[in-house]
GROMACS .gro file of C-alpha atoms in nm:
model
  203
    1UNK     CA    1 -15.731 -18.004  -5.811
    2UNK     CA    2 -15.731 -18.317  -5.920
    3UNK     CA    3 -15.696 -18.245  -6.255
    4UNK     CA    4 -15.372 -18.015  -6.237
    5UNK     CA    5 -15.154 -18.183  -5.967
    6UNK     CA    6 -14.919 -18.426  -6.070
    7UNK     CA    7 -14.920 -18.770  -5.886
    8UNK     CA    8 -14.585 -18.714  -5.734
    9UNK     CA    9 -14.720 -18.427  -5.569
   10UNK     CA   10 -15.049 -18.594  -5.453
   11UNK     CA   11 -14.828 -18.875  -5.314
   12UNK     CA   12 -14.637 -18.595  -5.142
   13UNK     CA   13 -14.945 -18.461  -4.986
   14UNK     CA   14 -15.061 -18.771  -4.872
   15UNK     CA   15 -14.769 -18.831  -4.701
   16UNK     CA   16 -14.766 -18.538  -4.498
   17UNK     CA   17 -15.119 -18.543  -4.424
   18UNK     CA   18 -15.056 -18.922  -4.282
   19UNK     CA   19 -14.779 -18.767  -4.090
   20UNK     CA   20 -15.033 -18.512  -3.941
   21UNK     CA   21 -15.291 -18.758  -3.884
   22UNK     CA   22 -15.562 -18.697  -4.090
   23UNK     CA   23 -15.522 -18.941  -4.371
   24UNK     CA   24 -15.577 -19.308  -4.345
   25UNK     CA   25 -15.579 -19.439  -4.733
   26UNK     CA   26 -15.354 -19.553  -4.921
   27UNK     CA   27 -15.045 -19.388  -5.054
   28UNK     CA   28 -15.119 -19.403  -5.439
   29UNK     CA   29 -15.058 -19.074  -5.553
   30UNK     CA   30 -15.410 -19.042  -5.706
   31UNK     CA   31 -15.649 -18.749  -5.567
   32UNK     CA   32 -15.974 -18.934  -5.425
   33UNK     CA   33 -16.238 -18.866  -5.162
   34UNK     CA   34 -16.029 -18.967  -4.859
   35UNK     CA   35 -15.744 -18.710  -4.992
   36UNK     CA   36 -15.984 -18.441  -5.060
   37UNK     CA   37 -16.138 -18.461  -4.672
   38UNK     CA   38 -15.784 -18.474  -4.530
   39UNK     CA   39 -15.664 -18.194  -4.703
   40UNK     CA   40 -15.997 -17.988  -4.583
   41UNK     CA   41 -15.958 -18.093  -4.220
   42UNK     CA   42 -15.578 -17.999  -4.262
   43UNK     CA   43 -15.671 -17.631  -4.407
   44UNK     CA   44 -15.931 -17.596  -4.112
   45UNK     CA   45 -15.672 -17.677  -3.835
   46UNK     CA   46 -15.445 -17.465  -3.994
   47UNK     CA   47 -15.702 -17.149  -3.981
   48UNK     CA   48 -15.761 -17.264  -3.625
   49UNK     CA   49 -15.364 -17.222  -3.568
   50UNK     CA   50 -15.369 -16.875  -3.727
   51UNK     CA   51 -15.668 -16.802  -3.512
   52UNK     CA   52 -15.501 -16.928  -3.193
   53UNK     CA   53 -15.174 -16.844  -3.221
   54UNK     CA   54 -15.173 -16.509  -3.428
   55UNK     CA   55 -15.168 -16.434  -3.798
   56UNK     CA   56 -14.898 -16.253  -3.997
   57UNK     CA   57 -14.794 -16.089  -4.316
   58UNK     CA   58 -14.926 -16.245  -4.649
   59UNK     CA   59 -14.614 -16.434  -4.736
   60UNK     CA   60 -14.565 -16.576  -4.408
   61UNK     CA   61 -14.895 -16.681  -4.404
   62UNK     CA   62 -14.859 -16.888  -4.732
   63UNK     CA   63 -14.550 -17.050  -4.623
   64UNK     CA   64 -14.711 -17.112  -4.268
   65UNK     CA   65 -14.988 -17.295  -4.396
   66UNK     CA   66 -14.746 -17.538  -4.587
   67UNK     CA   67 -14.615 -17.676  -4.273
   68UNK     CA   68 -14.744 -17.954  -4.080
   69UNK     CA   69 -14.999 -17.869  -3.787
   70UNK     CA   70 -14.693 -17.891  -3.493
   71UNK     CA   71 -14.426 -17.692  -3.707
   72UNK     CA   72 -14.723 -17.444  -3.777
   73UNK     CA   73 -14.817 -17.380  -3.407
   74UNK     CA   74 -14.410 -17.342  -3.316
   75UNK     CA   75 -14.331 -17.139  -3.625
   76UNK     CA   76 -14.604 -16.874  -3.526
   77UNK     CA   77 -14.482 -16.866  -3.143
   78UNK     CA   78 -14.128 -16.821  -3.285
   79UNK     CA   79 -14.287 -16.518  -3.490
   80UNK     CA   80 -14.450 -16.362  -3.228
   81UNK     CA   81 -14.111 -16.392  -3.006
   82UNK     CA   82 -13.926 -16.277  -3.257
   83UNK     CA   83 -14.170 -15.951  -3.356
   84UNK     CA   84 -14.198 -15.889  -2.974
   85UNK     CA   85 -13.814 -15.828  -2.969
   86UNK     CA   86 -13.844 -15.569  -3.264
   87UNK     CA   87 -13.715 -15.778  -3.567
   88UNK     CA   88 -13.874 -15.772  -3.876
   89UNK     CA   89 -13.861 -16.139  -3.980
   90UNK     CA   90 -14.122 -16.315  -4.212
   91UNK     CA   91 -14.117 -16.674  -4.313
   92UNK     CA   92 -14.004 -16.688  -4.673
   93UNK     CA   93 -13.958 -17.072  -4.704
   94UNK     CA   94 -14.182 -17.374  -4.544
   95UNK     CA   95 -14.227 -17.687  -4.698
   96UNK     CA   96 -14.097 -17.823  -5.027
   97UNK     CA   97 -14.208 -18.124  -5.208
   98UNK     CA   98 -13.931 -18.366  -5.360
   99UNK     CA   99 -13.995 -18.237  -5.697
  100UNK     CA  100 -13.930 -17.839  -5.561
  101UNK     CA  101 -13.630 -17.936  -5.370
  102UNK     CA  102 -13.453 -18.117  -5.636
  103UNK     CA  103 -13.540 -17.794  -5.890
  104UNK     CA  104 -13.388 -17.586  -5.621
  105UNK     CA  105 -13.103 -17.828  -5.601
  106UNK     CA  106 -13.030 -17.785  -5.966
  107UNK     CA  107 -13.042 -17.436  -5.972
  108UNK     CA  108 -12.688 -17.329  -6.059
  109UNK     CA  109 -12.581 -17.664  -6.083
  110UNK     CA  110 -12.575 -17.879  -6.440
  111UNK     CA  111 -12.561 -17.582  -6.670
  112UNK     CA  112 -12.877 -17.415  -6.494
  113UNK     CA  113 -12.880 -17.056  -6.442
  114UNK     CA  114 -12.894 -16.898  -6.090
  115UNK     CA  115 -12.667 -16.947  -5.778
  116UNK     CA  116 -12.627 -17.239  -5.576
  117UNK     CA  117 -12.849 -17.210  -5.282
  118UNK     CA  118 -12.872 -17.556  -5.130
  119UNK     CA  119 -12.666 -17.861  -5.072
  120UNK     CA  120 -12.963 -18.074  -5.048
  121UNK     CA  121 -13.135 -18.314  -5.281
  122UNK     CA  122 -13.486 -18.412  -5.247
  123UNK     CA  123 -13.574 -18.603  -4.972
  124UNK     CA  124 -13.247 -18.491  -4.769
  125UNK     CA  125 -13.371 -18.155  -4.613
  126UNK     CA  126 -13.643 -18.127  -4.340
  127UNK     CA  127 -13.819 -17.865  -4.541
  128UNK     CA  128 -13.928 -18.178  -4.745
  129UNK     CA  129 -14.129 -18.327  -4.429
  130UNK     CA  130 -14.313 -18.009  -4.320
  131UNK     CA  131 -14.076 -17.948  -4.026
  132UNK     CA  132 -13.819 -17.673  -4.093
  133UNK     CA  133 -13.881 -17.273  -4.231
  134UNK     CA  134 -13.657 -17.017  -4.335
  135UNK     CA  135 -13.689 -16.625  -4.220
  136UNK     CA  136 -13.593 -16.302  -4.407
  137UNK     CA  137 -13.518 -16.021  -4.238
  138UNK     CA  138 -13.688 -15.686  -4.380
  139UNK     CA  139 -13.645 -15.343  -4.331
  140UNK     CA  140 -13.973 -15.111  -4.254
  141UNK     CA  141 -13.989 -15.007  -4.581
  142UNK     CA  142 -13.994 -15.349  -4.741
  143UNK     CA  143 -13.637 -15.392  -4.803
  144UNK     CA  144 -13.493 -15.741  -4.794
  145UNK     CA  145 -13.187 -15.785  -4.559
  146UNK     CA  146 -12.980 -16.102  -4.696
  147UNK     CA  147 -12.742 -16.122  -4.382
  148UNK     CA  148 -12.614 -15.914  -4.073
  149UNK     CA  149 -12.704 -15.918  -3.699
  150UNK     CA  150 -13.039 -15.913  -3.703
  151UNK     CA  151 -13.063 -16.290  -3.804
  152UNK     CA  152 -12.856 -16.374  -3.462
  153UNK     CA  153 -13.091 -16.145  -3.310
  154UNK     CA  154 -13.393 -16.332  -3.445
  155UNK     CA  155 -13.245 -16.666  -3.287
  156UNK     CA  156 -13.172 -16.505  -2.965
  157UNK     CA  157 -13.544 -16.417  -2.953
  158UNK     CA  158 -13.688 -16.695  -3.122
  159UNK     CA  159 -13.533 -17.008  -3.013
  160UNK     CA  160 -13.717 -17.210  -2.772
  161UNK     CA  161 -13.709 -17.596  -2.656
  162UNK     CA  162 -13.800 -17.822  -2.954
  163UNK     CA  163 -13.660 -17.616  -3.228
  164UNK     CA  164 -13.318 -17.633  -3.391
  165UNK     CA  165 -13.146 -17.373  -3.567
  166UNK     CA  166 -12.921 -17.359  -3.887
  167UNK     CA  167 -12.700 -17.101  -3.741
  168UNK     CA  168 -12.586 -17.364  -3.471
  169UNK     CA  169 -12.483 -17.589  -3.757
  170UNK     CA  170 -12.103 -17.705  -3.818
  171UNK     CA  171 -11.981 -17.656  -4.142
  172UNK     CA  172 -12.257 -17.491  -4.400
  173UNK     CA  173 -12.425 -17.256  -4.132
  174UNK     CA  174 -12.765 -17.161  -4.271
  175UNK     CA  175 -12.871 -16.857  -4.036
  176UNK     CA  176 -13.202 -16.776  -4.167
  177UNK     CA  177 -13.364 -17.167  -4.130
  178UNK     CA  178 -13.527 -17.317  -3.840
  179UNK     CA  179 -13.679 -17.686  -3.766
  180UNK     CA  180 -13.859 -17.906  -3.524
  181UNK     CA  181 -13.589 -18.116  -3.351
  182UNK     CA  182 -13.688 -18.507  -3.401
  183UNK     CA  183 -13.380 -18.636  -3.270
  184UNK     CA  184 -13.367 -18.891  -3.571
  185UNK     CA  185 -13.101 -18.935  -3.805
  186UNK     CA  186 -13.257 -18.782  -4.155
  187UNK     CA  187 -13.229 -19.112  -4.327
  188UNK     CA  188 -13.490 -19.262  -4.051
  189UNK     CA  189 -13.711 -18.975  -4.062
  190UNK     CA  190 -13.709 -18.981  -4.467
  191UNK     CA  191 -13.784 -19.387  -4.459
  192UNK     CA  192 -14.051 -19.303  -4.200
  193UNK     CA  193 -14.218 -19.041  -4.412
  194UNK     CA  194 -14.209 -19.230  -4.728
  195UNK     CA  195 -14.388 -19.531  -4.536
  196UNK     CA  196 -14.627 -19.324  -4.372
  197UNK     CA  197 -14.530 -19.412  -4.020
  198UNK     CA  198 -14.361 -19.048  -3.942
  199UNK     CA  199 -14.654 -18.960  -3.740
  200UNK     CA  200 -14.541 -19.023  -3.368
  201UNK     CA  201 -14.237 -18.758  -3.471
  202UNK     CA  202 -14.505 -18.505  -3.563
  203UNK     CA  203 -14.696 -18.516  -3.249
   0.00000   0.00000   0.00000
């Protein structure tokens, strides 16, 4: 892994692992033994979360495993509640690195192909801190439903204390979006995450 992952992505991972209390080394962007050990521990605890809270379809699982550990637990409980209500939701987006967020932001802008899908630049979305996920609604035959009343039904069934729903936002409403409530401004969260001091917000 250390031979193929870019330094900026290693640094992002170190910050995420630090926030979860698993990495105590330097935030240096180098894949060393401490980063490796923290990543292995993260994967072990992620699998434990799946065993304790329930597992889901492969696409949801891959996105769930990208979230911080607390968000994994809450997202799994969310999916259980939504599934019990008969809504066919899957998690289609989880954590995004800064580089991934910037690529997504540039889509549909600056002459790049595709539709505009986000107004958030790198470091300006809770997806960048392992705290947010997006759902998609799917029919029984696997068809993707882009909008409609099932997104409201998912929120009615799935929302719980400590979760925020993009459908309640003013201005840009984002009904597929859910995130953990941190009760701090985004700029403060970003600064804490980058400094490796965001741990108390993830407990």
